[in-house]
PDB file of C-alpha atoms and ligand atoms in Angstrom:
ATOM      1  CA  UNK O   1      29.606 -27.176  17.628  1.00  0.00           C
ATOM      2  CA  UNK O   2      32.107 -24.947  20.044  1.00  0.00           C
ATOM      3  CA  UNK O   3      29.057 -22.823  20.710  1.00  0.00           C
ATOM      4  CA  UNK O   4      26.784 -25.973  21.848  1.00  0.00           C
ATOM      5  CA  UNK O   5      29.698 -27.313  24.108  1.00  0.00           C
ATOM      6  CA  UNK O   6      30.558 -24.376  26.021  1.00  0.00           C
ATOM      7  CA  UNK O   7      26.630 -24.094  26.382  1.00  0.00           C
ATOM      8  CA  UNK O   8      26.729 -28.096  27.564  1.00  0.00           C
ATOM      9  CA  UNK O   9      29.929 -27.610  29.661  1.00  0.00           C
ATOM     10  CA  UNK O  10      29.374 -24.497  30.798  1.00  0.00           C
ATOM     11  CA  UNK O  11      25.306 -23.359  30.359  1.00  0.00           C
ATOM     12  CA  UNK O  12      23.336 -22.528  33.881  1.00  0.00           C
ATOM     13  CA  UNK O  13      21.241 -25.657  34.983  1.00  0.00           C
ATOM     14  CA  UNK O  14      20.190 -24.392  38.485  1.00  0.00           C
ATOM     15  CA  UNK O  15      16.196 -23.736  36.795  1.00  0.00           C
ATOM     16  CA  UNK O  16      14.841 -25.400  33.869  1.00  0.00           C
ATOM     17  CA  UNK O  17      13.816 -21.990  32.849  1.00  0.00           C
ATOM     18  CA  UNK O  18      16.804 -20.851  32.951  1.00  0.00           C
ATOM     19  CA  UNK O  19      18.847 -23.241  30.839  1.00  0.00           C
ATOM     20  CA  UNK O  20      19.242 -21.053  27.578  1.00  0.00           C
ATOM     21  CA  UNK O  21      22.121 -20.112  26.212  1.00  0.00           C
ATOM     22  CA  UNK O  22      20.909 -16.665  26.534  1.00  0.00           C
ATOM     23  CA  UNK O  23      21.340 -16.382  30.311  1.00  0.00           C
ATOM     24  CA  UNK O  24      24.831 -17.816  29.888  1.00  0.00           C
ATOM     25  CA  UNK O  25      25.290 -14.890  27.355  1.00  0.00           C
ATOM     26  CA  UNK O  26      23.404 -12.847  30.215  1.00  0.00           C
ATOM     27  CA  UNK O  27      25.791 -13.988  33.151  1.00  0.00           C
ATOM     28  CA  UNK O  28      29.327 -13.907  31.427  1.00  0.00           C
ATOM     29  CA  UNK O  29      28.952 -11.264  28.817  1.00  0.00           C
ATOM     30  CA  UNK O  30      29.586 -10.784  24.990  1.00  0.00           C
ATOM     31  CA  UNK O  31      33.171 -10.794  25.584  1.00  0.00           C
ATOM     32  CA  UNK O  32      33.737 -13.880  28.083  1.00  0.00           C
ATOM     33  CA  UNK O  33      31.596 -16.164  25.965  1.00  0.00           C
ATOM     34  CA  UNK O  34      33.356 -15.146  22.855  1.00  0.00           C
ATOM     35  CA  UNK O  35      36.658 -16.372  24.623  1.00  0.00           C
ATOM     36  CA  UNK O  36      34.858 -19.485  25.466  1.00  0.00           C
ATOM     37  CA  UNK O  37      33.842 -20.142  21.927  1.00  0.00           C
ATOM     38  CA  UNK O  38      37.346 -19.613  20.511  1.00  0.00           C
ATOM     39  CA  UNK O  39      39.049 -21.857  22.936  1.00  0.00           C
ATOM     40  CA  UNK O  40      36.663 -24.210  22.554  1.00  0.00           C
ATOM     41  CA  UNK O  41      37.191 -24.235  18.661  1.00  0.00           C
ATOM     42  CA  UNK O  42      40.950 -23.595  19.304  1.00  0.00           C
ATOM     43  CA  UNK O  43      40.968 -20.299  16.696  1.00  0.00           C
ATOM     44  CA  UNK O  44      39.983 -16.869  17.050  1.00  0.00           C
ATOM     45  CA  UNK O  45      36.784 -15.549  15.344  1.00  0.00           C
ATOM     46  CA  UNK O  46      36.016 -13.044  12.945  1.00  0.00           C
ATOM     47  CA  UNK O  47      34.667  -9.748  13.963  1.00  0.00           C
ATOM     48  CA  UNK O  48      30.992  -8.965  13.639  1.00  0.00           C
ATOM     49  CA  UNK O  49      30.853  -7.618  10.163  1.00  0.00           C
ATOM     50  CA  UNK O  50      28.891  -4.694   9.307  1.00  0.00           C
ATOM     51  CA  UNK O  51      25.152  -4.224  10.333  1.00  0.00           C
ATOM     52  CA  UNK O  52      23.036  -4.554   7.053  1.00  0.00           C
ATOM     53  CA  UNK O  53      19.677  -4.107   8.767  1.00  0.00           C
ATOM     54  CA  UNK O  54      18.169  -0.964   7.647  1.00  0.00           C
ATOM     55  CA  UNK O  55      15.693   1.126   9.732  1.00  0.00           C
ATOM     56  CA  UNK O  56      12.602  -0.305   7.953  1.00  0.00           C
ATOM     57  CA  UNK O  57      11.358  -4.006   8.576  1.00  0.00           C
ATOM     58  CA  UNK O  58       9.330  -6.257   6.562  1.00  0.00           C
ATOM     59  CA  UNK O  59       6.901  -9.514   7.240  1.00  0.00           C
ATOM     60  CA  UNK O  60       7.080 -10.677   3.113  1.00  0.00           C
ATOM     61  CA  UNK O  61       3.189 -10.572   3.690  1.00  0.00           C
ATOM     62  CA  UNK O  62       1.899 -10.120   0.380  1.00  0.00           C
ATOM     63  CA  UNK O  63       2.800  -9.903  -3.283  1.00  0.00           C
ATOM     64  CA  UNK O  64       5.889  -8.877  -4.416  1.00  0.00           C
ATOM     65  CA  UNK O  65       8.066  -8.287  -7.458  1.00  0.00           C
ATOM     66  CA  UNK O  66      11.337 -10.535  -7.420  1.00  0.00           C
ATOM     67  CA  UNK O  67      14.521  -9.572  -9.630  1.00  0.00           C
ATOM     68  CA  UNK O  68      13.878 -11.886 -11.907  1.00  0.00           C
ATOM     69  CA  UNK O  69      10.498 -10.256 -12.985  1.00  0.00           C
ATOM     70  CA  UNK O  70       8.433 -12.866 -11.125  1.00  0.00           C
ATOM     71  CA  UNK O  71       6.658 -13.130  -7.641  1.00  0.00           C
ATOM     72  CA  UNK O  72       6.577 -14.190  -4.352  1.00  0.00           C
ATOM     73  CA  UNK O  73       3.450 -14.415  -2.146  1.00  0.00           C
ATOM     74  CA  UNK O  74       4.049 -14.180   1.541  1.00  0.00           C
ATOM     75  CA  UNK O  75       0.739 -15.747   3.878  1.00  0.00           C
ATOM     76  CA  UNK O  76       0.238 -15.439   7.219  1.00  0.00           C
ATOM     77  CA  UNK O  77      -0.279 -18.794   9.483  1.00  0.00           C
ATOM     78  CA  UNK O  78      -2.304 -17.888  12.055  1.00  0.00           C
ATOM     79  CA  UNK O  79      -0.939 -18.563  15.697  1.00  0.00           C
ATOM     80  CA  UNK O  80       2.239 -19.785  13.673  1.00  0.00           C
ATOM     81  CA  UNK O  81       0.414 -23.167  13.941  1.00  0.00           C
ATOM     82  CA  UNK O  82      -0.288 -25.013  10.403  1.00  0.00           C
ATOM     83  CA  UNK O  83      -2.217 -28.375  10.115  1.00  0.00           C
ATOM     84  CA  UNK O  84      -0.383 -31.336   7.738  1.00  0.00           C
ATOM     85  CA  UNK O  85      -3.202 -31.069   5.288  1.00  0.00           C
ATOM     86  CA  UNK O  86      -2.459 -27.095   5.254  1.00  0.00           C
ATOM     87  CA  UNK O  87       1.195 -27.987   4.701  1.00  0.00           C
ATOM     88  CA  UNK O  88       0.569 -30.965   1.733  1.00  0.00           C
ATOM     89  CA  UNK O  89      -1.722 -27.902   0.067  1.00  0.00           C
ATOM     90  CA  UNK O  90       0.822 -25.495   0.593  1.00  0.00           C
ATOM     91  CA  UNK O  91       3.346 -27.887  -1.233  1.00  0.00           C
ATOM     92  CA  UNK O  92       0.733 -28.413  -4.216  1.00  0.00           C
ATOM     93  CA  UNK O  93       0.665 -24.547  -4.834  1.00  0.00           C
ATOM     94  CA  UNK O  94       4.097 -23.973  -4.622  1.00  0.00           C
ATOM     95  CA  UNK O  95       4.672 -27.042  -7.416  1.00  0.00           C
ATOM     96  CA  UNK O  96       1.662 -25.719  -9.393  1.00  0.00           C
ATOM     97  CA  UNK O  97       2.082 -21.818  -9.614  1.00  0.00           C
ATOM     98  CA  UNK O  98       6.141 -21.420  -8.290  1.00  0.00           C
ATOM     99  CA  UNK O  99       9.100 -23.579  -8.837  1.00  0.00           C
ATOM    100  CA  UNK O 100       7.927 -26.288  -5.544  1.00  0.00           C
ATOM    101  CA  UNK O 101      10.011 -24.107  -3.324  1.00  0.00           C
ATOM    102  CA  UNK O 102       8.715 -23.039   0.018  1.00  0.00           C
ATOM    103  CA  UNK O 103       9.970 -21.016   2.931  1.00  0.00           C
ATOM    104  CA  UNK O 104       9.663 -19.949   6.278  1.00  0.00           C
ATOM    105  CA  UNK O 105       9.896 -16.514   7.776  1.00  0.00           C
ATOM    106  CA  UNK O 106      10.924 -15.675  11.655  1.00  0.00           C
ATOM    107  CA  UNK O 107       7.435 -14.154  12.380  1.00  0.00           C
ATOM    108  CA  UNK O 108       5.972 -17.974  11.717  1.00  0.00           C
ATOM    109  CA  UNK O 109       4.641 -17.374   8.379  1.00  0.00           C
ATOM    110  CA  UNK O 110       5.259 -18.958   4.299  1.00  0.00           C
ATOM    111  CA  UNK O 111       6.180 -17.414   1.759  1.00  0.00           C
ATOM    112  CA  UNK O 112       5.708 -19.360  -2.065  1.00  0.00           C
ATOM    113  CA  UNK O 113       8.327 -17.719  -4.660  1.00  0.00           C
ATOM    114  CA  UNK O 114       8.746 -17.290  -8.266  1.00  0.00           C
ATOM    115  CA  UNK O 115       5.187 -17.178  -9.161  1.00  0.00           C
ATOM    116  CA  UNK O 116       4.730 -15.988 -12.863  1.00  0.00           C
ATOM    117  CA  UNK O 117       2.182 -13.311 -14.001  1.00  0.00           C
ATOM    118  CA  UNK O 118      -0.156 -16.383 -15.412  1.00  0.00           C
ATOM    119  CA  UNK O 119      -0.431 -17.712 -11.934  1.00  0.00           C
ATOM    120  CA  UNK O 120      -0.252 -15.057  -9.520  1.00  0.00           C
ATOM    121  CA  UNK O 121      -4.279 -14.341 -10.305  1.00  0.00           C
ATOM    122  CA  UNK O 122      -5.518 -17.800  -9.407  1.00  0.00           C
ATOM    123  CA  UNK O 123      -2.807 -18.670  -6.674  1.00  0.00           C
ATOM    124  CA  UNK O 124      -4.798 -15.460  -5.006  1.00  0.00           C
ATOM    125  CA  UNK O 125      -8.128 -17.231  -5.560  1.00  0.00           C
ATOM    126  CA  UNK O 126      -7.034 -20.795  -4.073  1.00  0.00           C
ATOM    127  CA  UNK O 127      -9.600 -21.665  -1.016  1.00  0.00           C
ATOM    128  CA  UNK O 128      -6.221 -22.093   0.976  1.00  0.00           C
ATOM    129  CA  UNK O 129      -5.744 -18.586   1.245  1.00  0.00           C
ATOM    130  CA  UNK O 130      -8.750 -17.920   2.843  1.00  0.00           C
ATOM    131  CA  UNK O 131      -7.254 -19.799   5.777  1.00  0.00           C
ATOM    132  CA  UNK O 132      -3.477 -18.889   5.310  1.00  0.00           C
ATOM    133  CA  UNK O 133      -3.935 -14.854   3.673  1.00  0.00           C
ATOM    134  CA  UNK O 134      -1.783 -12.656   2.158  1.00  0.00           C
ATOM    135  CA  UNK O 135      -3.739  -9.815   2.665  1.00  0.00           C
ATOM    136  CA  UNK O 136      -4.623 -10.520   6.706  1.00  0.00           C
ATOM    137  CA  UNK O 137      -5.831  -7.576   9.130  1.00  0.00           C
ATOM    138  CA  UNK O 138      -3.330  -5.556  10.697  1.00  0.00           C
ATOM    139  CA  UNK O 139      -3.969  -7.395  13.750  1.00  0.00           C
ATOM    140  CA  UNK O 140      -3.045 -11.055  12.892  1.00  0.00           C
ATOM    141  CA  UNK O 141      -0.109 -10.003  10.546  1.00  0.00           C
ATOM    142  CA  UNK O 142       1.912  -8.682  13.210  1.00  0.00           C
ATOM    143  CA  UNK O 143       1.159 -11.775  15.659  1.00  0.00           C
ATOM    144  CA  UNK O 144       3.426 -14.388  16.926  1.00  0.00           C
ATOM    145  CA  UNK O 145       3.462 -16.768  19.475  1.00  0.00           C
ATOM    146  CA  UNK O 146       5.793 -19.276  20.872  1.00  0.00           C
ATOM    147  CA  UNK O 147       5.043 -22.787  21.211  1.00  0.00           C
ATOM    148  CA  UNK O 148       3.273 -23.834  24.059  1.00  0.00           C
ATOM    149  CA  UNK O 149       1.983 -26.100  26.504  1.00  0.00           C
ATOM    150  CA  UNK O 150       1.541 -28.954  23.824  1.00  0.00           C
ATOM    151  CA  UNK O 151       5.048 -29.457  22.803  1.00  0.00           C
ATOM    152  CA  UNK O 152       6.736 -27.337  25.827  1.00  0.00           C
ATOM    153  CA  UNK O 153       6.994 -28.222  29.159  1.00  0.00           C
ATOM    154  CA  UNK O 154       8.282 -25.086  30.813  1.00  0.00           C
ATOM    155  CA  UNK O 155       4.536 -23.436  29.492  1.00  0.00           C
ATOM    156  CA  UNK O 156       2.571 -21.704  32.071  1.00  0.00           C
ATOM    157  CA  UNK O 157      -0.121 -21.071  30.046  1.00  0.00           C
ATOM    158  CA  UNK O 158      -1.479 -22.779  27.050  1.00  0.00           C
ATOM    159  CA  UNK O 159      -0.408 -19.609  24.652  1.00  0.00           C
ATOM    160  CA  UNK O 160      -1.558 -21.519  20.988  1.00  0.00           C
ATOM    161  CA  UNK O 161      -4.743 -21.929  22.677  1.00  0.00           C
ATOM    162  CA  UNK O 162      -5.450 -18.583  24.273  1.00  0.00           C
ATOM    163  CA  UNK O 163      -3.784 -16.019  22.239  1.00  0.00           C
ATOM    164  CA  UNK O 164      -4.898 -17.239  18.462  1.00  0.00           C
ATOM    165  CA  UNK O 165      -8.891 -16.954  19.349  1.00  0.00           C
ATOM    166  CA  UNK O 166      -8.470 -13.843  21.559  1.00  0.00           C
ATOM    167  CA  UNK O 167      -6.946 -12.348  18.076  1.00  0.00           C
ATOM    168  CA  UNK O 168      -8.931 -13.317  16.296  1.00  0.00           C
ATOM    169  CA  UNK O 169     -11.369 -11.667  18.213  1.00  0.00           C
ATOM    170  CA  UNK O 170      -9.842  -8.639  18.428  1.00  0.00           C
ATOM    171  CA  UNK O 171      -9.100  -8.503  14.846  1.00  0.00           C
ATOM    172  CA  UNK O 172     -12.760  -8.769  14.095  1.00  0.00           C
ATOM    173  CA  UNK O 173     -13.199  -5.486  16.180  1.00  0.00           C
ATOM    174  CA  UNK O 174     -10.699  -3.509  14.770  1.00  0.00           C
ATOM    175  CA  UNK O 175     -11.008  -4.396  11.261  1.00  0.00           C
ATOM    176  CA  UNK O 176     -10.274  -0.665  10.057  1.00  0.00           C
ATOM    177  CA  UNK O 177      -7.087  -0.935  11.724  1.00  0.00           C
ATOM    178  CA  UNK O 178      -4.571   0.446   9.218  1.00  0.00           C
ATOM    179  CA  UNK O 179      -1.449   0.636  11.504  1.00  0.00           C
ATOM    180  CA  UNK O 180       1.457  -1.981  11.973  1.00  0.00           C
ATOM    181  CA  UNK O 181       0.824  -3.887  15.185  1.00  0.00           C
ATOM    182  CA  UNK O 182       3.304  -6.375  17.089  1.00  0.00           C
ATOM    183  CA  UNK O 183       1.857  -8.847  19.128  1.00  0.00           C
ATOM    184  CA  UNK O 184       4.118 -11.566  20.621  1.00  0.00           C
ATOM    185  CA  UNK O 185       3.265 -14.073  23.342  1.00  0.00           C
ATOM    186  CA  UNK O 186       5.632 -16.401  25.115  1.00  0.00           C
ATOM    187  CA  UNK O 187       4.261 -18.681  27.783  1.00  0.00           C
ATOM    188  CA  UNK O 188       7.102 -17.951  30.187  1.00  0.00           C
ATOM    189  CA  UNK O 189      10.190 -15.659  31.077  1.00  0.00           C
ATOM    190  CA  UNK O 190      12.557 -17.893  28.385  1.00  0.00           C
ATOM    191  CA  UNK O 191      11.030 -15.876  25.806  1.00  0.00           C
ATOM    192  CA  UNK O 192      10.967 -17.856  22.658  1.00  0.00           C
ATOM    193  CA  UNK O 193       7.925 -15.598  21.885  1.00  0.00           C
ATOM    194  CA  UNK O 194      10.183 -12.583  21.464  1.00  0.00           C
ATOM    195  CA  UNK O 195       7.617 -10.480  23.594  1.00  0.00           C
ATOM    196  CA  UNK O 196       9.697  -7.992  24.790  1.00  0.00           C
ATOM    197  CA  UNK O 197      10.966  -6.918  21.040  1.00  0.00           C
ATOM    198  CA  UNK O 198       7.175  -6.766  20.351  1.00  0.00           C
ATOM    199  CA  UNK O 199       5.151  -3.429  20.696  1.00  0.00           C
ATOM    200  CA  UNK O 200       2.597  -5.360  22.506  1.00  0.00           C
ATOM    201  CA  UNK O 201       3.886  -8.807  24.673  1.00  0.00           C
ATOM    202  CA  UNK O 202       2.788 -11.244  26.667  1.00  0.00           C
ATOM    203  CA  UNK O 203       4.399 -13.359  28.805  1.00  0.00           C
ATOM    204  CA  UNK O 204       3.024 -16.089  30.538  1.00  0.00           C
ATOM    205  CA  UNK O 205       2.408 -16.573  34.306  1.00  0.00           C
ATOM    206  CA  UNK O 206       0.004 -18.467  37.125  1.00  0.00           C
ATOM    207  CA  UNK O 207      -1.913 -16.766  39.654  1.00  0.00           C
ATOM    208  CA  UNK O 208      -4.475 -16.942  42.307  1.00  0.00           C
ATOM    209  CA  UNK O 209      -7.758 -15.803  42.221  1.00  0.00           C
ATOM    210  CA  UNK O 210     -10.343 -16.087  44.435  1.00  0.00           C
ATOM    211  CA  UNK O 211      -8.074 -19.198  46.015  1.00  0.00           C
ATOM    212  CA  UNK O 212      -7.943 -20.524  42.476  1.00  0.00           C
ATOM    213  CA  UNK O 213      -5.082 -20.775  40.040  1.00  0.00           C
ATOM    214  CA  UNK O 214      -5.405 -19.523  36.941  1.00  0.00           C
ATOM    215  CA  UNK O 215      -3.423 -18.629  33.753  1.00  0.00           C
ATOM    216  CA  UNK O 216      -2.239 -15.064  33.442  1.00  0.00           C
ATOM    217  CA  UNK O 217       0.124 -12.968  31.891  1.00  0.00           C
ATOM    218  CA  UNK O 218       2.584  -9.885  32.218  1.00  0.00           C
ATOM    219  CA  UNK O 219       2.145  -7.438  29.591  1.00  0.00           C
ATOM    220  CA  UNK O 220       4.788  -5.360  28.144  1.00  0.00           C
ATOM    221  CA  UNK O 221       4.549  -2.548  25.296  1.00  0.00           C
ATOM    222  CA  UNK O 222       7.350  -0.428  23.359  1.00  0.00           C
ATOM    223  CA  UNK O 223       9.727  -3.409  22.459  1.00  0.00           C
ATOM    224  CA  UNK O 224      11.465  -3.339  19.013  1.00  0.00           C
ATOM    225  CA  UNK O 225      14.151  -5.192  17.109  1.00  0.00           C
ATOM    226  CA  UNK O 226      16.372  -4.029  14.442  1.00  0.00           C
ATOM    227  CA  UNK O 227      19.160  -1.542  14.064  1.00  0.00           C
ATOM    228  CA  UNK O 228      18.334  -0.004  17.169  1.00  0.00           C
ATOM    229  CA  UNK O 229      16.904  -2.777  19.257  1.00  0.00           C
ATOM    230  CA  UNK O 230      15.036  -1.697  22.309  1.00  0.00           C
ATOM    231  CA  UNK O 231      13.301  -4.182  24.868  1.00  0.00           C
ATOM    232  CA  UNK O 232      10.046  -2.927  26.198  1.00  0.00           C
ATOM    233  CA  UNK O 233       8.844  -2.462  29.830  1.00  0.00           C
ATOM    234  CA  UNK O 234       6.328  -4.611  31.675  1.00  0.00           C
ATOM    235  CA  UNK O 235       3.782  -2.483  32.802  1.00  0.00           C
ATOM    236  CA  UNK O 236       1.748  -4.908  33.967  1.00  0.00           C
ATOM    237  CA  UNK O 237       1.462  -7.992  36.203  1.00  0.00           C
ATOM    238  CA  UNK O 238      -0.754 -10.874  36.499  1.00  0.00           C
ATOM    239  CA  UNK O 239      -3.400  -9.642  34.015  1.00  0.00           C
ATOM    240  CA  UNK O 240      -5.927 -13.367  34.430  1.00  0.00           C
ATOM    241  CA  UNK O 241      -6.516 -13.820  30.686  1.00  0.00           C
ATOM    242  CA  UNK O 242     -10.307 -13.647  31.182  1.00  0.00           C
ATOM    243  CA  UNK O 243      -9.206 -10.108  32.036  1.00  0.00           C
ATOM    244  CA  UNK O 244      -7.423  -9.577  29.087  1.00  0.00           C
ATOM    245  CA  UNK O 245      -9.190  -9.070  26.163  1.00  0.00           C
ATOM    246  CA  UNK O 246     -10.787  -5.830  27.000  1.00  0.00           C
ATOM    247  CA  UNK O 247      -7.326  -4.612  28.119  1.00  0.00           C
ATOM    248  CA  UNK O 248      -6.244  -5.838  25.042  1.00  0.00           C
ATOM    249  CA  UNK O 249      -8.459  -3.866  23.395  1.00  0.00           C
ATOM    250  CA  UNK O 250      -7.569  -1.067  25.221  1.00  0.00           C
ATOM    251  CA  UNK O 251      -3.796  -1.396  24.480  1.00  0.00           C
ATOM    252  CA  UNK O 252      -4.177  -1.996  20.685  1.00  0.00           C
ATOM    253  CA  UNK O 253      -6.472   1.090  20.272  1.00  0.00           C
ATOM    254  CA  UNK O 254      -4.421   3.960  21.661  1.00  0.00           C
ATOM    255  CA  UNK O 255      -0.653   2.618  22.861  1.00  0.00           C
ATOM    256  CA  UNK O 256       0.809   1.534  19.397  1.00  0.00           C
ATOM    257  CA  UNK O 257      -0.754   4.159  17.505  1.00  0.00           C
ATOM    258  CA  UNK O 258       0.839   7.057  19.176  1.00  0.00           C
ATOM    259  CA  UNK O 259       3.587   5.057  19.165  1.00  0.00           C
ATOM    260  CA  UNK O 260       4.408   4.764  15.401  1.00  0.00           C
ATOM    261  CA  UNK O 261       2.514   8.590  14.654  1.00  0.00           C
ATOM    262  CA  UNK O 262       5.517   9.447  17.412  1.00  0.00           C
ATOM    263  CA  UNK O 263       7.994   7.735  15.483  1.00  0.00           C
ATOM    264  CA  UNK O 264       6.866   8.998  11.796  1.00  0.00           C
ATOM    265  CA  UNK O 265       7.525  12.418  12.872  1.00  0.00           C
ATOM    266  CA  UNK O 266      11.072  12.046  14.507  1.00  0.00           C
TER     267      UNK O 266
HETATM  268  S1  LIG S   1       8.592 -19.198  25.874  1.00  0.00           S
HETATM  269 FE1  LIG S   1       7.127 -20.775  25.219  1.00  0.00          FE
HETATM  270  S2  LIG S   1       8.290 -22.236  23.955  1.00  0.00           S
HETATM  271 FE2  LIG S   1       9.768 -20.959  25.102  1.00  0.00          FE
HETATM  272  S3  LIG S   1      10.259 -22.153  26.896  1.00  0.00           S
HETATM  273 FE3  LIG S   1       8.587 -20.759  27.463  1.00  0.00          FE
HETATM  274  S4  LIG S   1       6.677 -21.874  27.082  1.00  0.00           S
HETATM  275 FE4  LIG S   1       8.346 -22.987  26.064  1.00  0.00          FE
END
């Protein structure tokens, strides 16, 4: 609650796109806004304990072995975008094969735990899985993408729309794709995507062509989270996304992969 006021009291209102409490973060500092906070809760605040994030990541996409001898199947949802019937299905599995319990990852996907042995085989089989894999290409398991135009109206471009069919797409071609791939799209400079922690991202922007306006976006490669975070660089601007696919293409074929064959041998 002391965190939400100073952002009320305090937050930057001048844009619309600007009103996260990020940019606060951004203006004042780690240090000023801590200050904030702990006047505003009238105590001081722990230190940051210590970092547990280790140097490898994981999406839970798949099968794997709890503690307690049973499983948990992590699917991808496409686009991060899941329809109610999906859902009510998704809720029948877990009560049929796991315990009813179902969560939710921070790369938009579902994972269904403590799955027995008996089970795991036909949970696999369930025609819902077709739609919401474990086992997805390379291409779609690393994707994410941040709301969008239909329930955001700071969007610039429709990113649900555009980004899950050009995928999709791309997926198809480069089905033999064994490497890790991080694509993240956010529909504007806020960011909610996470595109700049992604190895591919996207951010969202207008521009004119031929005295037209059209949706576009800014690419940016070489972003990563974890213990050392790194944001990546925009390398380039106002890509029209009926331009983008084949650069796209181009980006997924060659940057990332001498990316992570650079940092397997370091
Ligand atoms: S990044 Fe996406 S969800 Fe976030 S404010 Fe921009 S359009 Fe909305």
């Amino acid at each position: 609650a002391a965190i939400v006021r100073v952002f009320r009291d305090q937050g930057p209102r001048e844009a619309r796109n600007r009103s996260r409490f990020a940019f606060l973060v951004d203006d004042w500092g780690v240090a000023r806004v801590r200050a904030a906070v702990e006047e505003a809760c009238g105590r001081s605040l722990e230190p940051a304990g210590e970092d547990a994030r280790g140097p490898n990541r994981t999406d839970h996409i798949g099968i794997y072995r709890q503690k307690d001898g049973r499983s948990f199947v992590g699917v991808v949802v496409p686009g991060g975008r899941v329809t109610a019937v999906q859902l009510a299905e998704v809720a029948r599995l877990a009560e049929t094969y796991g315990s009813g319990e179902v969560r939710f990852t921070t790369e938009q996907n579902l994972i269904i735990p403590n799955i027995s042995d008996p089970g795991l085989r036909e949970l696999t089989q369930e025609p819902l899985l077709k739609e919401l894999p474990y086992n997805p290409p390379e291409i779609l398991r690393g994707f994410v993408v941040c709301t969008g135009i239909d329930f955001c109206d700071l969007a610039l471009i429709d990113t649900k729309a555009r980004a899950l069919p050009m995928t999709r797409a791309l997926a198809a071609r480069l089905a033999d794709r064994k490497e890790p791939l991080r694509m993240h799209w956010s529909g504007c400079p806020a960011g909610c995507g996470n595109h700049q922690l992604a190895d591919i991202g996207f951010e969202g922007t207008k521009v004119r062509v031929n005295n037209k306006v059209v949706e576009a976006v800014d690419v940016w490669v070489g972003g990563r989270s974890g213990p050392e975070p790194r944001p990546g660089q925009r390398i380039m601007e106002n890509v029209p996304l009926s331009d983008l696919p084949e650069v796209l293409e181009y980006l997924a074929r060659f940057f990332p992969k001498q990316r992570v064959a650079r940092a397997r041998t370091q």
